[in-house]
Structure formats: C-alpha cells, structure tokens
Short mmCIF file of C-alpha atoms in Angstrom, two decimals:
data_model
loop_
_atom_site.label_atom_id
_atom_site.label_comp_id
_atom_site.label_asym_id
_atom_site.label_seq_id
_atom_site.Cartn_x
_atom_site.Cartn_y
_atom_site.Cartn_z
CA UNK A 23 -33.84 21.71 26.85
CA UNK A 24 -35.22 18.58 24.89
CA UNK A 25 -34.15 18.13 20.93
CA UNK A 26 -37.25 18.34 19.19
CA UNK A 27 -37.93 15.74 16.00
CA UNK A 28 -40.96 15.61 14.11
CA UNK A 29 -41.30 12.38 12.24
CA UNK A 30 -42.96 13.11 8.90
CA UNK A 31 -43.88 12.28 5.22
CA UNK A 32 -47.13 13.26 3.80
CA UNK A 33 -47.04 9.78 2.10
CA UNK A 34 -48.71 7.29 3.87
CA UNK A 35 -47.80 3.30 4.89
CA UNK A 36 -43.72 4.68 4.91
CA UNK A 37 -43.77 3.95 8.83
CA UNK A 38 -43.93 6.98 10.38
CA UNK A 39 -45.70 5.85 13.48
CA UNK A 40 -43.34 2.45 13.37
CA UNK A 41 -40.71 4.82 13.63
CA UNK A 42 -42.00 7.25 16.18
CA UNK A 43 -43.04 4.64 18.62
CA UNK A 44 -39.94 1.74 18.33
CA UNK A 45 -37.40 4.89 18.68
CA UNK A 46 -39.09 6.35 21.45
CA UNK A 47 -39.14 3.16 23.42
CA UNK A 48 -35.16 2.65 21.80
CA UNK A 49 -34.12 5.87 23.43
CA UNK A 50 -36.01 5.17 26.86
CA UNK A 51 -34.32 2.13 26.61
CA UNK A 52 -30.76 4.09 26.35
CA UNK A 53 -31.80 6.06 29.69
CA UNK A 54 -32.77 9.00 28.08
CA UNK A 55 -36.28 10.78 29.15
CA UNK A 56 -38.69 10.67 25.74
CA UNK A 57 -42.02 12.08 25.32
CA UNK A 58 -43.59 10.95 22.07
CA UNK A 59 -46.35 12.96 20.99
CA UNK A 60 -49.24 11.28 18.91
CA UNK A 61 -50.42 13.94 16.24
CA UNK A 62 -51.99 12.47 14.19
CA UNK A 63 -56.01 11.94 14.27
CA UNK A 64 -55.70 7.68 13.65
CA UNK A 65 -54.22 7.59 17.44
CA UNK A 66 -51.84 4.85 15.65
CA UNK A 67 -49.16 5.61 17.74
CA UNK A 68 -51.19 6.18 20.66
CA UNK A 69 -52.63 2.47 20.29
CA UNK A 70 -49.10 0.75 19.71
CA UNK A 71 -47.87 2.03 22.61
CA UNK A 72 -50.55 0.38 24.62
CA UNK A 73 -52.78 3.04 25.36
CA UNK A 74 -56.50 2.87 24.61
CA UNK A 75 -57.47 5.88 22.06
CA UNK A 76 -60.90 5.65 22.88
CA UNK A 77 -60.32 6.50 26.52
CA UNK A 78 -57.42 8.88 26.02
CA UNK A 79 -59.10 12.05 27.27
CA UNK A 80 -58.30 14.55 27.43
CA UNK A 81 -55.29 14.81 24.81
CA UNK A 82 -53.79 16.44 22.51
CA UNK A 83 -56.85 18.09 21.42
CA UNK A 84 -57.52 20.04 24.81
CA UNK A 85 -53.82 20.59 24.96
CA UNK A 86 -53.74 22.44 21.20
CA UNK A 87 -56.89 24.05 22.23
CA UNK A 88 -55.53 25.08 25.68
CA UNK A 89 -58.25 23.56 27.23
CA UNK A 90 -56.08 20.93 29.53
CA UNK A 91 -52.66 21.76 30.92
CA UNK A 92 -50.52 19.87 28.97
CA UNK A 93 -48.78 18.10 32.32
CA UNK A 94 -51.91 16.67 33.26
CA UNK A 95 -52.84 15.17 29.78
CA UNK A 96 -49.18 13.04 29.65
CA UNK A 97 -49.17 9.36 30.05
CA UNK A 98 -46.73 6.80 31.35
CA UNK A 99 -45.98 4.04 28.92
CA UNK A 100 -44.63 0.85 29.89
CA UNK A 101 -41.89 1.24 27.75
CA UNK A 102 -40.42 3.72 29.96
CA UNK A 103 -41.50 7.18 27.66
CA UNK A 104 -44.35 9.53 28.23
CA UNK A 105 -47.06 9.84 25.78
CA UNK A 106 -49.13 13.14 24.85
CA UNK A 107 -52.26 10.54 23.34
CA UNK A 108 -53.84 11.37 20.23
CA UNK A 109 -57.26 10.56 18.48
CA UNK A 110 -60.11 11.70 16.37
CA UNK A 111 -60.58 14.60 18.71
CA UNK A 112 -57.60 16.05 16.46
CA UNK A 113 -59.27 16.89 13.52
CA UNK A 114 -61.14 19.19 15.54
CA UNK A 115 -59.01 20.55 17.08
CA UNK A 116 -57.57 21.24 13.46
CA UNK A 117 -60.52 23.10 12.47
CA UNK A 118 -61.28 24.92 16.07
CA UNK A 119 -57.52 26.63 15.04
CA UNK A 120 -58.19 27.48 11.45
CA UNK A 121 -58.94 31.07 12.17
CA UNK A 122 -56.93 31.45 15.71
CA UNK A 123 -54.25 33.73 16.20
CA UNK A 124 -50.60 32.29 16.08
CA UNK A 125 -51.96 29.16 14.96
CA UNK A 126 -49.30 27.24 14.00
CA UNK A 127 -47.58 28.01 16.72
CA UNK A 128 -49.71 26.26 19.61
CA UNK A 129 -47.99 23.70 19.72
CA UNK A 130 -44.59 24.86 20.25
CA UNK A 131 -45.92 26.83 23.15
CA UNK A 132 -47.36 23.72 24.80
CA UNK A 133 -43.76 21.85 24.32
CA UNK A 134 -42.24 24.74 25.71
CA UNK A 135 -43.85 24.84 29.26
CA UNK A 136 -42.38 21.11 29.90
CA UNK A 137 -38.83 20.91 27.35
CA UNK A 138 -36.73 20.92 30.55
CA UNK A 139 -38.07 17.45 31.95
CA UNK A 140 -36.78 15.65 28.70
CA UNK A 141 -33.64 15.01 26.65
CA UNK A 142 -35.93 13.47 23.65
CA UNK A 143 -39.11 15.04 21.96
CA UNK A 144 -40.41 12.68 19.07
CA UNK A 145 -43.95 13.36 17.10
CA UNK A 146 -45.53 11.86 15.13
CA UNK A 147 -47.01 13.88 11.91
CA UNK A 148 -50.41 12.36 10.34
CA UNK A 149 -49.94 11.68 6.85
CA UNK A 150 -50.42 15.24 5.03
CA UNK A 151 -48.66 18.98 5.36
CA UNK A 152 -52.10 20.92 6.96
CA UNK A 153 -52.27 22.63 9.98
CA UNK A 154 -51.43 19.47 12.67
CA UNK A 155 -47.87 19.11 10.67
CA UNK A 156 -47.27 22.52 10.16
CA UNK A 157 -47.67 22.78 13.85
CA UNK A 158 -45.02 20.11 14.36
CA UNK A 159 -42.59 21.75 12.10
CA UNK A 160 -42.70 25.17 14.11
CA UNK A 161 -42.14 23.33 17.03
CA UNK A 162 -39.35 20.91 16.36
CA UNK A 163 -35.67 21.00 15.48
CA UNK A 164 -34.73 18.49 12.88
CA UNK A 165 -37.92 16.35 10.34
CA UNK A 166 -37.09 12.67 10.44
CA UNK A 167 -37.86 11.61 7.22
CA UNK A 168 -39.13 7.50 6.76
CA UNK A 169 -38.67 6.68 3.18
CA UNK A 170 -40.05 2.99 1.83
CA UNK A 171 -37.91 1.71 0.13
CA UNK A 172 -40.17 0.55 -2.73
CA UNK A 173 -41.72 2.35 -6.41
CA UNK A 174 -42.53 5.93 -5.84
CA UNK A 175 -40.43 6.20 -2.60
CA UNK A 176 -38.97 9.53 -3.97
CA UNK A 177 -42.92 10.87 -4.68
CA UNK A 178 -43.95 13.77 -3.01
CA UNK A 179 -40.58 13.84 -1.13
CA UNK A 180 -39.84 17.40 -3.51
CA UNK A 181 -43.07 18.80 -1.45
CA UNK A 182 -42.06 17.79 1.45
CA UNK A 183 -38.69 19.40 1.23
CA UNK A 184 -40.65 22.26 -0.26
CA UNK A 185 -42.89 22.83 3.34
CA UNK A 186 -39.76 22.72 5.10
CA UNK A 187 -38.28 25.35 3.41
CA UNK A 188 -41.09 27.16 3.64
CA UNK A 189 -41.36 26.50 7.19
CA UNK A 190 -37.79 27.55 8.07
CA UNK A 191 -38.14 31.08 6.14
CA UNK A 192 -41.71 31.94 7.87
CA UNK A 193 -41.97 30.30 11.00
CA UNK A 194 -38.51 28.11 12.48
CA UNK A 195 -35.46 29.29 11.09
CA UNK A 196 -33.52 27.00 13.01
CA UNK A 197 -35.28 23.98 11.24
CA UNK A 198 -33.07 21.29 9.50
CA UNK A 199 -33.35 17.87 8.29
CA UNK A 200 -32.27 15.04 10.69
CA UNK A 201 -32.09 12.35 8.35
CA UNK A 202 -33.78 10.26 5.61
CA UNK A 203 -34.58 6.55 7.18
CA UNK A 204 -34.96 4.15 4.69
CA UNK A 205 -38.04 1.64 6.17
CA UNK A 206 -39.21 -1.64 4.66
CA UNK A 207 -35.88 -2.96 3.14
CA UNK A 208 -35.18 -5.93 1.79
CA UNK A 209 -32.05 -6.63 0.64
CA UNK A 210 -33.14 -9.27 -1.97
CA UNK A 211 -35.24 -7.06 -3.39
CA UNK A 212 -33.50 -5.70 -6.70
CA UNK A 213 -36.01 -2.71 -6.30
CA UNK A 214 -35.01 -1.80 -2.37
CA UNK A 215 -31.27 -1.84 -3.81
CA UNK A 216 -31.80 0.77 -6.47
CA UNK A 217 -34.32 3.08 -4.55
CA UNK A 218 -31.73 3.14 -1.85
CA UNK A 219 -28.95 3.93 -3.97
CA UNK A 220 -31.26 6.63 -5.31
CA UNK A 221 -31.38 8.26 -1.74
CA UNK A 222 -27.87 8.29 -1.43
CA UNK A 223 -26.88 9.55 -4.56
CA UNK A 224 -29.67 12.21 -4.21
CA UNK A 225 -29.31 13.00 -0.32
CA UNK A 226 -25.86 12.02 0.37
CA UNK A 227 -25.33 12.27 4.00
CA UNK A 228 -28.58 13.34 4.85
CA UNK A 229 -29.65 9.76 4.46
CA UNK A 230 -29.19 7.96 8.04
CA UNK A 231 -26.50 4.88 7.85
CA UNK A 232 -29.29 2.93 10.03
CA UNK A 233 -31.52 0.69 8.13
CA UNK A 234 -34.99 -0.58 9.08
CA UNK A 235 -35.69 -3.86 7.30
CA UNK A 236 -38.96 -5.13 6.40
CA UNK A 237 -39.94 -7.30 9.68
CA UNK A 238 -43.10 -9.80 10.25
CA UNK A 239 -42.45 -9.09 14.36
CA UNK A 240 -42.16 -5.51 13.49
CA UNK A 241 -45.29 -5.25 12.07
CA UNK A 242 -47.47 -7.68 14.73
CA UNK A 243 -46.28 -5.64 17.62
CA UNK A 244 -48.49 -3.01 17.51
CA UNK A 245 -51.16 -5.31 17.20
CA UNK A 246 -50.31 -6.28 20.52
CA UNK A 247 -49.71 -2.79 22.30
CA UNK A 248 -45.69 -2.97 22.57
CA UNK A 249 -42.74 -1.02 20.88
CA UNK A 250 -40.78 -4.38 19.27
CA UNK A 251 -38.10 -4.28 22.21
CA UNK A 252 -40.98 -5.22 24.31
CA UNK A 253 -42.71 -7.58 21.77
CA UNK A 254 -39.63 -9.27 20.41
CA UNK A 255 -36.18 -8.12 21.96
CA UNK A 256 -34.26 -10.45 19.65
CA UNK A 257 -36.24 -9.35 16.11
CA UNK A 258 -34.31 -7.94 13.15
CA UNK A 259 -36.56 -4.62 14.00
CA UNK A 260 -35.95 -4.43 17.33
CA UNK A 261 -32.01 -4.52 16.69
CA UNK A 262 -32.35 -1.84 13.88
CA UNK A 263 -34.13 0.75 16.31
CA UNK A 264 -31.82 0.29 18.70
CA UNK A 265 -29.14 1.26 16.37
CA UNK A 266 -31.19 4.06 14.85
CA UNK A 267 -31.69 5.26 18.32
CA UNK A 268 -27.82 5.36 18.93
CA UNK A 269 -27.14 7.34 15.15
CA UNK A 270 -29.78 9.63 17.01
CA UNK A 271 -27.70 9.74 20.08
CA UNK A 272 -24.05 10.07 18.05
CA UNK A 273 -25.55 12.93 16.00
CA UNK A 274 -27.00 14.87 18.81
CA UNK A 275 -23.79 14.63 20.82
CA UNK A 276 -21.89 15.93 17.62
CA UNK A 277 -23.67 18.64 17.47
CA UNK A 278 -23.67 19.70 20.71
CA UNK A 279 -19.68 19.30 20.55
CA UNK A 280 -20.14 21.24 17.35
CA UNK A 281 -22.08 24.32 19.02
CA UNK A 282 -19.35 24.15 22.19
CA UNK A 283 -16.48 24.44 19.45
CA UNK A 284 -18.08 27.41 17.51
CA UNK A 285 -19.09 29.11 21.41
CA UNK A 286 -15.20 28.51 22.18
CA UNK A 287 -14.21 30.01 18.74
CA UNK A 288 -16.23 33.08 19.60
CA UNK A 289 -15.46 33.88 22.85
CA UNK A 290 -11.58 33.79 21.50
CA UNK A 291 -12.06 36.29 19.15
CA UNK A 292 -14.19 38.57 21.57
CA UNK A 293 -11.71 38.01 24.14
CA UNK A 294 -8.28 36.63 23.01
CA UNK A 295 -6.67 37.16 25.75
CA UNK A 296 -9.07 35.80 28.59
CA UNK A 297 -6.53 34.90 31.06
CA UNK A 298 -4.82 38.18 31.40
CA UNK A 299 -6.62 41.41 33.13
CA UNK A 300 -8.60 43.54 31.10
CA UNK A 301 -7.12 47.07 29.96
CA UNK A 302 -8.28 50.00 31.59
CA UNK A 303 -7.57 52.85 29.72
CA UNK A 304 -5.63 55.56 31.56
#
C-alpha cells in the first residue's frame, strides 16, 4: 500500500510543484515506484515533467469525474515516475462535483483501485483549500508543507493548519503533517536566517532538516521539461532533493519500524505467553 503525501500551501510561488515534481523524480531515482498526481488546474507539474498539458487527455478530470479508468489515464515520465496529468479541464471537474455525493472523497477512491503498484504517492495541491485540495487531504497520509523562506512565509500557514484539522476530525483521521520544507533559501540572506529560525522555534521537529536553496538551474528546468536530476545532476537543487527524498525515505521506514514495535507490544499483552499452548479449561 503506497504512503500518500499531498504537497500543499494555499500560498502561491512557495514551490509546491518544484517540490512535487524534483521529489518524485528523487524517489524514482532511489528505486522506489512514484506516481505524482498533477491537481492543480495550471498543469505546472504536468508541463515540468515533460508532458504536453494541452494534449493530456483524458486526465485527471475524467478520472475525478469517473469518466476514464484511472489506469488508462497514467503516463510514463522519463524520469522513471508515472504521472496522473492535470490541466484546465480541472476546474470543471471542480464544479461538475460541487453538488455530488461523497465529494471529497473521489479522489481517494480513484488512488485506492491502484495503491498496491506503488511505494510513493505525491500530489500536487493548486494554490487554495476548495474542493481539488480538500480532495487531496482525504486521500493522503501526511501534507508536505513548502514554506519560502522570505516576508510573510508564516501567512496563511494558521489556515492551513486550520483545514487540516478540520480535515482529520471530518473526513481522514489518520491525517498528520509530514514536514515543513523550507524552499528558496539563501543563506546570506539575513531575512531567510530569521524566517527559518521562526519555523523551528514555532514547529520544532515538524520542520524537515532538508533544505532547498534558492537555485537559477532549479528554476530553468522546468522550462525545459526535466525534474533538475535530469536537467542538471550536479546543481545545488538537484543535491537538495535528493536528500529531501532520503529524509522522506528515513521517516517512512521509522514509522513503519514504529507501527511493527507498537503491533509487537500488542500482541504481548493479548498473548504473553505465545510460545507455550493455550489453556483449555477443564
């Protein structure tokens, strides 16, 4: 069953779709099997990893609308992850869902019918908390949070938290935060320095030890249809996503130890004494 992470932050330029795309190529890259979803309407992420928006149909529309089977719709990048593509066509399918039944949960059903194939489920949230992110939310395990690291990083960050919440207590209890990844930095910048320290003292561990500096190759590989390990192997970017993607790794593999620890713990105190034979009472 994959891990599910929605990559979200209703603020916009933060680099959400940066982040969805480099990672998903990162962990491809690390041998793991990655589908990256594109939900959001600019078809951003669907672009930068090389696939033409324009002729990307169906998508994710049909799939929300469960007009296309969502197996059919899935495209191979060259980066090594599949794609669910993404475009205009979302907004519609925003509105089509407005008044349908279990709508927020559509998309979580979709995921569902393929989970098994993948170790890795990234998507990527447009920039607001309607329907398309609430969606995402339902579906996913842990929010990846990109923060800039520049004035007003910490603005509508409270709401965010807020939907989650509110997300967890109505429709995903098992929701949690993955992480806070802190995008854009420059270390000479007096600013990134203080709005990072912010983070910490404000998030503590929440915020991810991996760093994604502000990059010139980072930003010109989209243009160009590649995740940055593609573009530029050697970049400062590509390096920090490749580190992000093994936090990702470390935590996952934590938890699962985490889960097998608390399983062992309660099998011990259902049954104690495994080993031995099992009373029968006379």
């Amino acid at each position: 069953m994959a891990r599910i992470l929605a990559v979200a932050n209703q603020k916009g330029g933060v680099g959400k779709t940066t982040t969805s795309v480099n990672l998903a190529a990162a962990l491809a890259a690390a041998k793991r099997k990655v589908l990256l979803v594109d939900l959001d309407p600019q078809g951003n992420a669907t672009m930068a990893s090389g696939v033409d928006k324009h002729e990307a149909k169906p998508n994710g529309c049909e799939v929300l609308l469960d007009e296309a089977d969502i197996g059919d719709v899935l495209v191979r990048t060259e980066a090594g992850f599949d794609l669910l593509p993404g475009n205009g066509d979302l907004t519609a399918a925003e509105l089509k869902l407005m008044d349908g039944l279990a709508r927020e949960h559509r998309l979580k059903e979709q995921l569902a019918k393929i989970s098994d194939g993948y170790h890795t489920i990234l998507i990527d949230c447009p920039p607001s908390l309607h329907l398309l992110t609430l969606n995402a939310l339902t579906a996913a395990d842990g929010v990846l949070i990109p923060v800039q690291c520049e004035y007003f990083a910490l603005e509508g960050l409270s709401s965010l938290l807020d939907t989650i919440a509110a997300v967890r207590q109505r429709l995903n209890p098992k929701l949690e935060v993955e992480g806070l990844l802190r995008t854009m930095y420059d270390v000479r910048n007096n600013l990134g320095n203080e709005v990072s320290a912010q983070l910490t003292q404000h998030f503590g561990e929440k915020v991810l030890r991996s760093i994604i500096p502000r990059n010139v190759r980072l930003a010109e590989a989209p243009s160009h249809g590649q995740p940055i390990h593609l573009y530029d192997r050697g970049s400062r970017g590509a390096i920090a996503y490749i580190g992000l993607a093994g936090e990702i790794i470390r935590r996952e593999r934590a938890m699962n130890a985490q889960d097998a620890g608390e399983l062992a713990n309660d099998l011990d105190e259902v049954a104690p004494d495994a080993g031995g034979a099992t009373p029968t009472t006379p």
